[in-house]
């Protein structure tokens, strides 16, 4: 049912920490006598799910106009017993709702009469499709597979704005990029408001049985009351979603649609770039391009669908947020490309466990497909035109269910990509930067016992055609796969889940050696003896295992989590993992009050305890957490969270060197939000932390949401971060005299980092099918490195400070922007130089999109993408100076027109 978002905390729970908080909260959370009666009613809830009936539309299909005056509705059977899940879980709905269902050979029809005692107070707002606007809403949730795991959800608000989503694994959340072609119409009248929906069978997936039984549920939101009601109701403390639906009976002899949908598109773009070199033959500051491609859906059977794309274009997709990554690990960016977002739940490994989705590695990360090329071309005294992405020649997906198995199959091919170069003598050539590559993903899942148990299988493959010597530093192939399972028991109150997975990569000895030395594992660490570099190996294999178990339903929930990633695990060709060689164990407990009391509408308390080791038995960290979250009766909410990290040993801080102590510390987080139903609402999140060696961090972020009219919304989310790290990696220098640290000096510094950013979104809806959206992100950052020093001894936090300790010296050359250090002055160690790492960075990225669905399934996009950035070595953070300087930075503006046209039969 409903869930509060999981706390972003490592680890899990110590009961003593929770008990102290529980004692303080019990008095103000005691329910009234009426609420106690409601709680008693929930325990007596019938195990039999309600039943709705669909009748054949007689004398014909209703017209979708919102009027509800068609003769077919007169004979349809109404369902009307709705129950609150919010704010008073288990109480009857305060307003009556009637829903009727009918069908013909082509579609399912749903009508809803939402009575309202104050029709003038109905909240009706325009917005773009799937915008999740703050308004009254009506939902239809369909489990057409009747597997108790999969939901196709359709929603409409009183202004006629549609939303749709497909969810798997019995989850409430899912994929809202799924945009089926369906119709809806609404009206507001003196009785409340009405909705009519036409959902073509071609947009759903179901078995070929002559008589169908589907899972179904209906839901309604009354925005001004913050009231959510459902037809098939279960307590908020019950785990599940599709498994709690009612049943739809009466569907007979539905013809299996052999549907085919083709969406051809054409795109015209114009780029204007400032600051280009006038001698550059590849970029003159103005470039035009035109391309075309298509997407296709084909109903292989009534329950299997083939999706394909040829030369896909993603020009209307938002830009990734700006970041300054100083770590040794890759930055994770969310997938936004429609072809890969749609149906992404099918390709999620280890996420089918009824409350748990933790510990299994991410075997598939779709942004690997079409990524930036692995290499870049450069020419002395010449020019190179390096592409920023790899062109996807085509991709296909098959998804659905057959023979009791859910199946997902994806195959994509990215093109051999070359950079154009012009040499100093004027001659031109091309240089390969990425080979032809095939990506394959297979996902199978079998659910049993009405969705209470299941097993899943996933496999990925990446194969590269390394037919040019320039690709000798790439892996020739990579394979990964695994099995996951889950099992609910005790009336679905308890759950177990786990996974086992493995990987293998292949390549030349130099390639495999570089993988062993990469930041994920650092086999070259000199003070360990459980892994070693094999310079002759042409492959690397590894494994991962995870397991979770505990109570997932009810007021009390608790559990134990475990996972282990072996040192040789490598899934990053098709998946995403930054660190392996890890063993994790955690315990957690929480208590939640879902029924309004004298002070709170909802209140949660959580406590966690967690530990992590590497395979050599070295403990990296231990962390204890306790926190609480609540919503007051006036719909304001607050959160208070704290954690304490015990000291451990880091095997990553020296980036391939010996262990270094990881100091203990603490962090406190406070959040607050106002009533989200108001035209203007605010939220804020503040945190502060310290470690035991003097480091600290401060974080402030917030947001304001403004709804000046029913058609305009604005969200602004500023963020400010500042931290001081007492030891941050700078560089390493080989020196045989550094015997204490195995012949290498590991340079560190104190680092003060400051950043400020703002995420701005403005939505203007001119109609349910025509909208304008603006996204913008200004970003400023600076980093000041101070007190340069080297690690004095392994497994310690002791340092030799240059220019302060042991006769060492440190000098700065401003012209060369580099430091020169001598670790022992007149001693035997040689001096060395390193570049000044101080930085200052600024950027502005924005995206303006006009989206018009000019006919069902067909869309016109007008897009303006803007970007500009600048950097320097002065680490002083001056916000207004940097903002002012931003307007002098070179700009790149891209204007795009994209038109697609939906064809179906």
JSON list of N, CA and C in Angstrom, two decimals, residues 439-497:
[
{"chain": "A", "resi": 439, "resn": "UNK", "atom": "N", "xyz": [24.84, -5.22, -27.40]},
{"chain": "A", "resi": 439, "resn": "UNK", "atom": "CA", "xyz": [24.41, -5.37, -26.01]},
{"chain": "A", "resi": 439, "resn": "UNK", "atom": "C", "xyz": [23.19, -6.29, -25.98]},
{"chain": "A", "resi": 440, "resn": "UNK", "atom": "N", "xyz": [23.21, -7.27, -25.10]},
{"chain": "A", "resi": 440, "resn": "UNK", "atom": "CA", "xyz": [22.07, -8.17, -24.95]},
{"chain": "A", "resi": 440, "resn": "UNK", "atom": "C", "xyz": [21.68, -8.32, -23.49]},
{"chain": "A", "resi": 441, "resn": "UNK", "atom": "N", "xyz": [20.39, -8.33, -23.22]},
{"chain": "A", "resi": 441, "resn": "UNK", "atom": "CA", "xyz": [19.88, -8.51, -21.85]},
{"chain": "A", "resi": 441, "resn": "UNK", "atom": "C", "xyz": [18.70, -9.46, -21.91]},
{"chain": "A", "resi": 442, "resn": "UNK", "atom": "N", "xyz": [18.69, -10.43, -21.01]},
{"chain": "A", "resi": 442, "resn": "UNK", "atom": "CA", "xyz": [17.58, -11.38, -20.88]},
{"chain": "A", "resi": 442, "resn": "UNK", "atom": "C", "xyz": [17.11, -11.39, -19.44]},
{"chain": "A", "resi": 443, "resn": "UNK", "atom": "N", "xyz": [15.80, -11.24, -19.24]},
{"chain": "A", "resi": 443, "resn": "UNK", "atom": "CA", "xyz": [15.23, -11.30, -17.89]},
{"chain": "A", "resi": 443, "resn": "UNK", "atom": "C", "xyz": [14.03, -12.23, -17.93]},
{"chain": "A", "resi": 444, "resn": "UNK", "atom": "N", "xyz": [14.02, -13.22, -17.04]},
{"chain": "A", "resi": 444, "resn": "UNK", "atom": "CA", "xyz": [12.91, -14.15, -16.89]},
{"chain": "A", "resi": 444, "resn": "UNK", "atom": "C", "xyz": [12.47, -14.17, -15.43]},
{"chain": "A", "resi": 445, "resn": "UNK", "atom": "N", "xyz": [11.16, -14.25, -15.22]},
{"chain": "A", "resi": 445, "resn": "UNK", "atom": "CA", "xyz": [10.66, -14.30, -13.86]},
{"chain": "A", "resi": 445, "resn": "UNK", "atom": "C", "xyz": [9.43, -15.20, -13.81]},
{"chain": "A", "resi": 446, "resn": "UNK", "atom": "N", "xyz": [9.40, -16.03, -12.76]},
{"chain": "A", "resi": 446, "resn": "UNK", "atom": "CA", "xyz": [8.25, -16.92, -12.56]},
{"chain": "A", "resi": 446, "resn": "UNK", "atom": "C", "xyz": [7.69, -16.64, -11.18]},
{"chain": "A", "resi": 447, "resn": "UNK", "atom": "N", "xyz": [6.42, -16.20, -11.14]},
{"chain": "A", "resi": 447, "resn": "UNK", "atom": "CA", "xyz": [5.75, -15.93, -9.87]},
{"chain": "A", "resi": 447, "resn": "UNK", "atom": "C", "xyz": [4.80, -17.06, -9.55]},
{"chain": "A", "resi": 448, "resn": "UNK", "atom": "N", "xyz": [4.71, -17.39, -8.27]},
{"chain": "A", "resi": 448, "resn": "UNK", "atom": "CA", "xyz": [3.91, -18.52, -7.81]},
{"chain": "A", "resi": 448, "resn": "UNK", "atom": "C", "xyz": [3.09, -18.11, -6.59]},
{"chain": "A", "resi": 449, "resn": "UNK", "atom": "N", "xyz": [2.15, -18.96, -6.24]},
{"chain": "A", "resi": 449, "resn": "UNK", "atom": "CA", "xyz": [1.31, -18.74, -5.06]},
{"chain": "A", "resi": 449, "resn": "UNK", "atom": "C", "xyz": [0.67, -17.36, -5.09]},
{"chain": "A", "resi": 450, "resn": "UNK", "atom": "N", "xyz": [0.02, -17.03, -6.24]},
{"chain": "A", "resi": 450, "resn": "UNK", "atom": "CA", "xyz": [-0.66, -15.74, -6.39]},
{"chain": "A", "resi": 450, "resn": "UNK", "atom": "C", "xyz": [0.28, -14.58, -6.10]},
{"chain": "A", "resi": 451, "resn": "UNK", "atom": "N", "xyz": [1.51, -14.70, -6.56]},
{"chain": "A", "resi": 451, "resn": "UNK", "atom": "CA", "xyz": [2.47, -13.61, -6.41]},
{"chain": "A", "resi": 451, "resn": "UNK", "atom": "C", "xyz": [3.17, -13.55, -5.08]},
{"chain": "A", "resi": 452, "resn": "UNK", "atom": "N", "xyz": [2.99, -14.56, -4.22]},
{"chain": "A", "resi": 452, "resn": "UNK", "atom": "CA", "xyz": [3.62, -14.54, -2.91]},
{"chain": "A", "resi": 452, "resn": "UNK", "atom": "C", "xyz": [5.04, -15.10, -2.95]},
{"chain": "A", "resi": 453, "resn": "UNK", "atom": "N", "xyz": [5.41, -15.78, -4.02]},
{"chain": "A", "resi": 453, "resn": "UNK", "atom": "CA", "xyz": [6.76, -16.30, -4.17]},
{"chain": "A", "resi": 453, "resn": "UNK", "atom": "C", "xyz": [7.17, -16.15, -5.63]},
{"chain": "A", "resi": 454, "resn": "UNK", "atom": "N", "xyz": [8.45, -16.09, -5.86]},
{"chain": "A", "resi": 454, "resn": "UNK", "atom": "CA", "xyz": [8.91, -15.97, -7.23]},
{"chain": "A", "resi": 454, "resn": "UNK", "atom": "C", "xyz": [10.39, -16.19, -7.36]},
{"chain": "A", "resi": 455, "resn": "UNK", "atom": "N", "xyz": [10.80, -16.46, -8.59]},
{"chain": "A", "resi": 455, "resn": "UNK", "atom": "CA", "xyz": [12.21, -16.63, -8.91]},
{"chain": "A", "resi": 455, "resn": "UNK", "atom": "C", "xyz": [12.49, -15.88, -10.20]},
{"chain": "A", "resi": 456, "resn": "UNK", "atom": "N", "xyz": [13.63, -15.24, -10.27]},
{"chain": "A", "resi": 456, "resn": "UNK", "atom": "CA", "xyz": [14.00, -14.48, -11.45]},
{"chain": "A", "resi": 456, "resn": "UNK", "atom": "C", "xyz": [15.38, -14.85, -11.95]},
{"chain": "A", "resi": 457, "resn": "UNK", "atom": "N", "xyz": [15.58, -14.71, -13.25]},
{"chain": "A", "resi": 457, "resn": "UNK", "atom": "CA", "xyz": [16.87, -14.98, -13.89]},
{"chain": "A", "resi": 457, "resn": "UNK", "atom": "C", "xyz": [17.20, -13.79, -14.78]},
{"chain": "A", "resi": 458, "resn": "UNK", "atom": "N", "xyz": [18.43, -13.31, -14.70]},
{"chain": "A", "resi": 458, "resn": "UNK", "atom": "CA", "xyz": [18.87, -12.24, -15.59]},
{"chain": "A", "resi": 458, "resn": "UNK", "atom": "C", "xyz": [20.25, -12.56, -16.14]},
{"chain": "A", "resi": 459, "resn": "UNK", "atom": "N", "xyz": [20.46, -12.21, -17.41]},
{"chain": "A", "resi": 459, "resn": "UNK", "atom": "CA", "xyz": [21.77, -12.38, -18.04]},
{"chain": "A", "resi": 459, "resn": "UNK", "atom": "C", "xyz": [22.03, -11.20, -18.95]},
{"chain": "A", "resi": 460, "resn": "UNK", "atom": "N", "xyz": [23.27, -10.74, -18.99]},
{"chain": "A", "resi": 460, "resn": "UNK", "atom": "CA", "xyz": [23.66, -9.65, -19.89]},
{"chain": "A", "resi": 460, "resn": "UNK", "atom": "C", "xyz": [24.90, -10.06, -20.67]},
{"chain": "A", "resi": 461, "resn": "UNK", "atom": "N", "xyz": [25.05, -9.50, -21.85]},
{"chain": "A", "resi": 461, "resn": "UNK", "atom": "CA", "xyz": [26.25, -9.75, -22.65]},
{"chain": "A", "resi": 461, "resn": "UNK", "atom": "C", "xyz": [26.62, -8.48, -23.39]},
{"chain": "A", "resi": 462, "resn": "UNK", "atom": "N", "xyz": [27.92, -8.27, -23.54]},
{"chain": "A", "resi": 462, "resn": "UNK", "atom": "CA", "xyz": [28.46, -7.18, -24.34]},
{"chain": "A", "resi": 462, "resn": "UNK", "atom": "C", "xyz": [29.57, -7.76, -25.19]},
{"chain": "A", "resi": 463, "resn": "UNK", "atom": "N", "xyz": [29.46, -7.59, -26.50]},
{"chain": "A", "resi": 463, "resn": "UNK", "atom": "CA", "xyz": [30.47, -8.10, -27.43]},
{"chain": "A", "resi": 463, "resn": "UNK", "atom": "C", "xyz": [30.91, -6.97, -28.36]},
{"chain": "A", "resi": 464, "resn": "UNK", "atom": "N", "xyz": [32.22, -6.77, -28.43]},
{"chain": "A", "resi": 464, "resn": "UNK", "atom": "CA", "xyz": [32.79, -5.70, -29.23]},
{"chain": "A", "resi": 464, "resn": "UNK", "atom": "C", "xyz": [33.62, -6.27, -30.38]},
{"chain": "A", "resi": 465, "resn": "UNK", "atom": "N", "xyz": [33.52, -5.62, -31.52]},
{"chain": "A", "resi": 465, "resn": "UNK", "atom": "CA", "xyz": [34.32, -6.03, -32.67]},
{"chain": "A", "resi": 465, "resn": "UNK", "atom": "C", "xyz": [35.61, -5.22, -32.65]},
{"chain": "A", "resi": 466, "resn": "UNK", "atom": "N", "xyz": [36.66, -5.81, -32.12]},
{"chain": "A", "resi": 466, "resn": "UNK", "atom": "CA", "xyz": [37.95, -5.12, -31.97]},
{"chain": "A", "resi": 466, "resn": "UNK", "atom": "C", "xyz": [38.82, -5.40, -33.19]},
{"chain": "A", "resi": 467, "resn": "UNK", "atom": "N", "xyz": [38.43, -4.80, -34.32]},
{"chain": "A", "resi": 467, "resn": "UNK", "atom": "CA", "xyz": [39.10, -5.09, -35.58]},
{"chain": "A", "resi": 467, "resn": "UNK", "atom": "C", "xyz": [40.12, -4.03, -35.96]},
{"chain": "A", "resi": 468, "resn": "UNK", "atom": "N", "xyz": [40.52, -3.22, -34.98]},
{"chain": "A", "resi": 468, "resn": "UNK", "atom": "CA", "xyz": [41.52, -2.19, -35.23]},
{"chain": "A", "resi": 468, "resn": "UNK", "atom": "C", "xyz": [42.46, -2.15, -34.03]},
{"chain": "A", "resi": 469, "resn": "UNK", "atom": "N", "xyz": [43.78, -2.03, -34.26]},
{"chain": "A", "resi": 469, "resn": "UNK", "atom": "CA", "xyz": [44.72, -2.02, -33.11]},
{"chain": "A", "resi": 469, "resn": "UNK", "atom": "C", "xyz": [44.44, -0.91, -32.09]},
{"chain": "A", "resi": 470, "resn": "UNK", "atom": "N", "xyz": [43.76, 0.16, -32.50]},
{"chain": "A", "resi": 470, "resn": "UNK", "atom": "CA", "xyz": [43.50, 1.24, -31.54]},
{"chain": "A", "resi": 470, "resn": "UNK", "atom": "C", "xyz": [42.56, 0.78, -30.42]},
{"chain": "A", "resi": 471, "resn": "UNK", "atom": "N", "xyz": [41.88, -0.35, -30.63]},
{"chain": "A", "resi": 471, "resn": "UNK", "atom": "CA", "xyz": [40.93, -0.86, -29.63]},
{"chain": "A", "resi": 471, "resn": "UNK", "atom": "C", "xyz": [41.55, -1.90, -28.71]},
{"chain": "A", "resi": 472, "resn": "UNK", "atom": "N", "xyz": [42.86, -2.03, -28.74]},
{"chain": "A", "resi": 472, "resn": "UNK", "atom": "CA", "xyz": [43.52, -3.06, -27.93]},
{"chain": "A", "resi": 472, "resn": "UNK", "atom": "C", "xyz": [43.35, -2.85, -26.43]},
{"chain": "A", "resi": 473, "resn": "UNK", "atom": "N", "xyz": [42.97, -1.63, -26.02]},
{"chain": "A", "resi": 473, "resn": "UNK", "atom": "CA", "xyz": [42.80, -1.37, -24.60]},
{"chain": "A", "resi": 473, "resn": "UNK", "atom": "C", "xyz": [41.36, -1.58, -24.13]},
{"chain": "A", "resi": 474, "resn": "UNK", "atom": "N", "xyz": [40.51, -2.19, -24.97]},
{"chain": "A", "resi": 474, "resn": "UNK", "atom": "CA", "xyz": [39.12, -2.45, -24.60]},
{"chain": "A", "resi": 474, "resn": "UNK", "atom": "C", "xyz": [38.90, -3.94, -24.37]},
{"chain": "A", "resi": 475, "resn": "UNK", "atom": "N", "xyz": [37.90, -4.26, -23.57]},
{"chain": "A", "resi": 475, "resn": "UNK", "atom": "CA", "xyz": [37.52, -5.65, -23.34]},
{"chain": "A", "resi": 475, "resn": "UNK", "atom": "C", "xyz": [36.79, -6.18, -24.57]},
{"chain": "A", "resi": 476, "resn": "UNK", "atom": "N", "xyz": [37.11, -7.38, -24.96]},
{"chain": "A", "resi": 476, "resn": "UNK", "atom": "CA", "xyz": [36.47, -7.94, -26.14]},
{"chain": "A", "resi": 476, "resn": "UNK", "atom": "C", "xyz": [35.04, -8.37, -25.85]},
{"chain": "A", "resi": 477, "resn": "UNK", "atom": "N", "xyz": [34.77, -8.85, -24.65]},
{"chain": "A", "resi": 477, "resn": "UNK", "atom": "CA", "xyz": [33.42, -9.30, -24.30]},
{"chain": "A", "resi": 477, "resn": "UNK", "atom": "C", "xyz": [33.25, -9.27, -22.79]},
{"chain": "A", "resi": 478, "resn": "UNK", "atom": "N", "xyz": [32.00, -9.23, -22.37]},
{"chain": "A", "resi": 478, "resn": "UNK", "atom": "CA", "xyz": [31.68, -9.22, -20.95]},
{"chain": "A", "resi": 478, "resn": "UNK", "atom": "C", "xyz": [30.32, -9.90, -20.76]},
{"chain": "A", "resi": 479, "resn": "UNK", "atom": "N", "xyz": [30.23, -10.75, -19.76]},
{"chain": "A", "resi": 479, "resn": "UNK", "atom": "CA", "xyz": [29.00, -11.49, -19.49]},
{"chain": "A", "resi": 479, "resn": "UNK", "atom": "C", "xyz": [28.71, -11.44, -17.99]},
{"chain": "A", "resi": 480, "resn": "UNK", "atom": "N", "xyz": [27.45, -11.34, -17.65]},
{"chain": "A", "resi": 480, "resn": "UNK", "atom": "CA", "xyz": [27.03, -11.36, -16.26]},
{"chain": "A", "resi": 480, "resn": "UNK", "atom": "C", "xyz": [25.66, -12.00, -16.18]},
{"chain": "A", "resi": 481, "resn": "UNK", "atom": "N", "xyz": [25.36, -12.58, -15.06]},
{"chain": "A", "resi": 481, "resn": "UNK", "atom": "CA", "xyz": [24.05, -13.21, -14.88]},
{"chain": "A", "resi": 481, "resn": "UNK", "atom": "C", "xyz": [23.80, -13.56, -13.44]},
{"chain": "A", "resi": 482, "resn": "UNK", "atom": "N", "xyz": [22.56, -13.83, -13.14]},
{"chain": "A", "resi": 482, "resn": "UNK", "atom": "CA", "xyz": [22.25, -14.17, -11.76]},
{"chain": "A", "resi": 482, "resn": "UNK", "atom": "C", "xyz": [20.84, -14.69, -11.61]},
{"chain": "A", "resi": 483, "resn": "UNK", "atom": "N", "xyz": [20.58, -15.18, -10.41]},
{"chain": "A", "resi": 483, "resn": "UNK", "atom": "CA", "xyz": [19.26, -15.69, -10.02]},
{"chain": "A", "resi": 483, "resn": "UNK", "atom": "C", "xyz": [18.85, -14.97, -8.75]},
{"chain": "A", "resi": 484, "resn": "UNK", "atom": "N", "xyz": [17.60, -14.51, -8.70]},
{"chain": "A", "resi": 484, "resn": "UNK", "atom": "CA", "xyz": [17.07, -13.94, -7.47]},
{"chain": "A", "resi": 484, "resn": "UNK", "atom": "C", "xyz": [15.76, -14.62, -7.11]},
{"chain": "A", "resi": 485, "resn": "UNK", "atom": "N", "xyz": [15.37, -14.54, -5.86]},
{"chain": "A", "resi": 485, "resn": "UNK", "atom": "CA", "xyz": [14.13, -15.18, -5.42]},
{"chain": "A", "resi": 485, "resn": "UNK", "atom": "C", "xyz": [13.52, -14.36, -4.30]},
{"chain": "A", "resi": 486, "resn": "UNK", "atom": "N", "xyz": [12.24, -14.55, -4.08]},
{"chain": "A", "resi": 486, "resn": "UNK", "atom": "CA", "xyz": [11.58, -13.99, -2.91]},
{"chain": "A", "resi": 486, "resn": "UNK", "atom": "C", "xyz": [10.47, -14.94, -2.47]},
{"chain": "A", "resi": 487, "resn": "UNK", "atom": "N", "xyz": [10.11, -14.81, -1.21]},
{"chain": "A", "resi": 487, "resn": "UNK", "atom": "CA", "xyz": [9.06, -15.65, -0.65]},
{"chain": "A", "resi": 487, "resn": "UNK", "atom": "C", "xyz": [8.40, -14.89, 0.49]},
{"chain": "A", "resi": 488, "resn": "UNK", "atom": "N", "xyz": [7.08, -14.73, 0.40]},
{"chain": "A", "resi": 488, "resn": "UNK", "atom": "CA", "xyz": [6.30, -14.13, 1.48]},
{"chain": "A", "resi": 488, "resn": "UNK", "atom": "C", "xyz": [5.58, -15.23, 2.24]},
{"chain": "A", "resi": 489, "resn": "UNK", "atom": "N", "xyz": [5.43, -15.05, 3.53]},
{"chain": "A", "resi": 489, "resn": "UNK", "atom": "CA", "xyz": [4.75, -16.05, 4.34]},
{"chain": "A", "resi": 489, "resn": "UNK", "atom": "C", "xyz": [4.13, -15.36, 5.55]},
{"chain": "A", "resi": 490, "resn": "UNK", "atom": "N", "xyz": [3.42, -16.16, 6.36]},
{"chain": "A", "resi": 490, "resn": "UNK", "atom": "CA", "xyz": [2.77, -15.58, 7.54]},
{"chain": "A", "resi": 490, "resn": "UNK", "atom": "C", "xyz": [1.71, -14.58, 7.15]},
{"chain": "A", "resi": 491, "resn": "UNK", "atom": "N", "xyz": [0.86, -14.93, 6.15]},
{"chain": "A", "resi": 491, "resn": "UNK", "atom": "CA", "xyz": [-0.14, -13.98, 5.70]},
{"chain": "A", "resi": 491, "resn": "UNK", "atom": "C", "xyz": [0.48, -12.77, 5.03]},
{"chain": "A", "resi": 492, "resn": "UNK", "atom": "N", "xyz": [1.58, -12.98, 4.33]},
{"chain": "A", "resi": 492, "resn": "UNK", "atom": "CA", "xyz": [2.33, -11.91, 3.67]},
{"chain": "A", "resi": 492, "resn": "UNK", "atom": "C", "xyz": [2.89, -10.88, 4.64]},
{"chain": "A", "resi": 493, "resn": "UNK", "atom": "N", "xyz": [2.98, -11.23, 5.90]},
{"chain": "A", "resi": 493, "resn": "UNK", "atom": "CA", "xyz": [3.57, -10.33, 6.89]},
{"chain": "A", "resi": 493, "resn": "UNK", "atom": "C", "xyz": [5.09, -10.37, 6.86]},
{"chain": "A", "resi": 494, "resn": "UNK", "atom": "N", "xyz": [5.64, -11.48, 6.41]},
{"chain": "A", "resi": 494, "resn": "UNK", "atom": "CA", "xyz": [7.09, -11.69, 6.43]},
{"chain": "A", "resi": 494, "resn": "UNK", "atom": "C", "xyz": [7.58, -11.99, 5.02]},
{"chain": "A", "resi": 495, "resn": "UNK", "atom": "N", "xyz": [8.84, -11.69, 4.77]},
{"chain": "A", "resi": 495, "resn": "UNK", "atom": "CA", "xyz": [9.41, -11.92, 3.44]},
{"chain": "A", "resi": 495, "resn": "UNK", "atom": "C", "xyz": [10.88, -12.29, 3.55]},
{"chain": "A", "resi": 496, "resn": "UNK", "atom": "N", "xyz": [11.29, -13.14, 2.64]},
{"chain": "A", "resi": 496, "resn": "UNK", "atom": "CA", "xyz": [12.70, -13.49, 2.44]},
{"chain": "A", "resi": 496, "resn": "UNK", "atom": "C", "xyz": [13.04, -13.23, 0.99]},
{"chain": "A", "resi": 497, "resn": "UNK", "atom": "N", "xyz": [14.22, -12.73, 0.72]},
{"chain": "A", "resi": 497, "resn": "UNK", "atom": "CA", "xyz": [14.66, -12.67, -0.65]},
{"chain": "A", "resi": 497, "resn": "UNK", "atom": "C", "xyz": [16.17, -12.79, -0.70]}
]
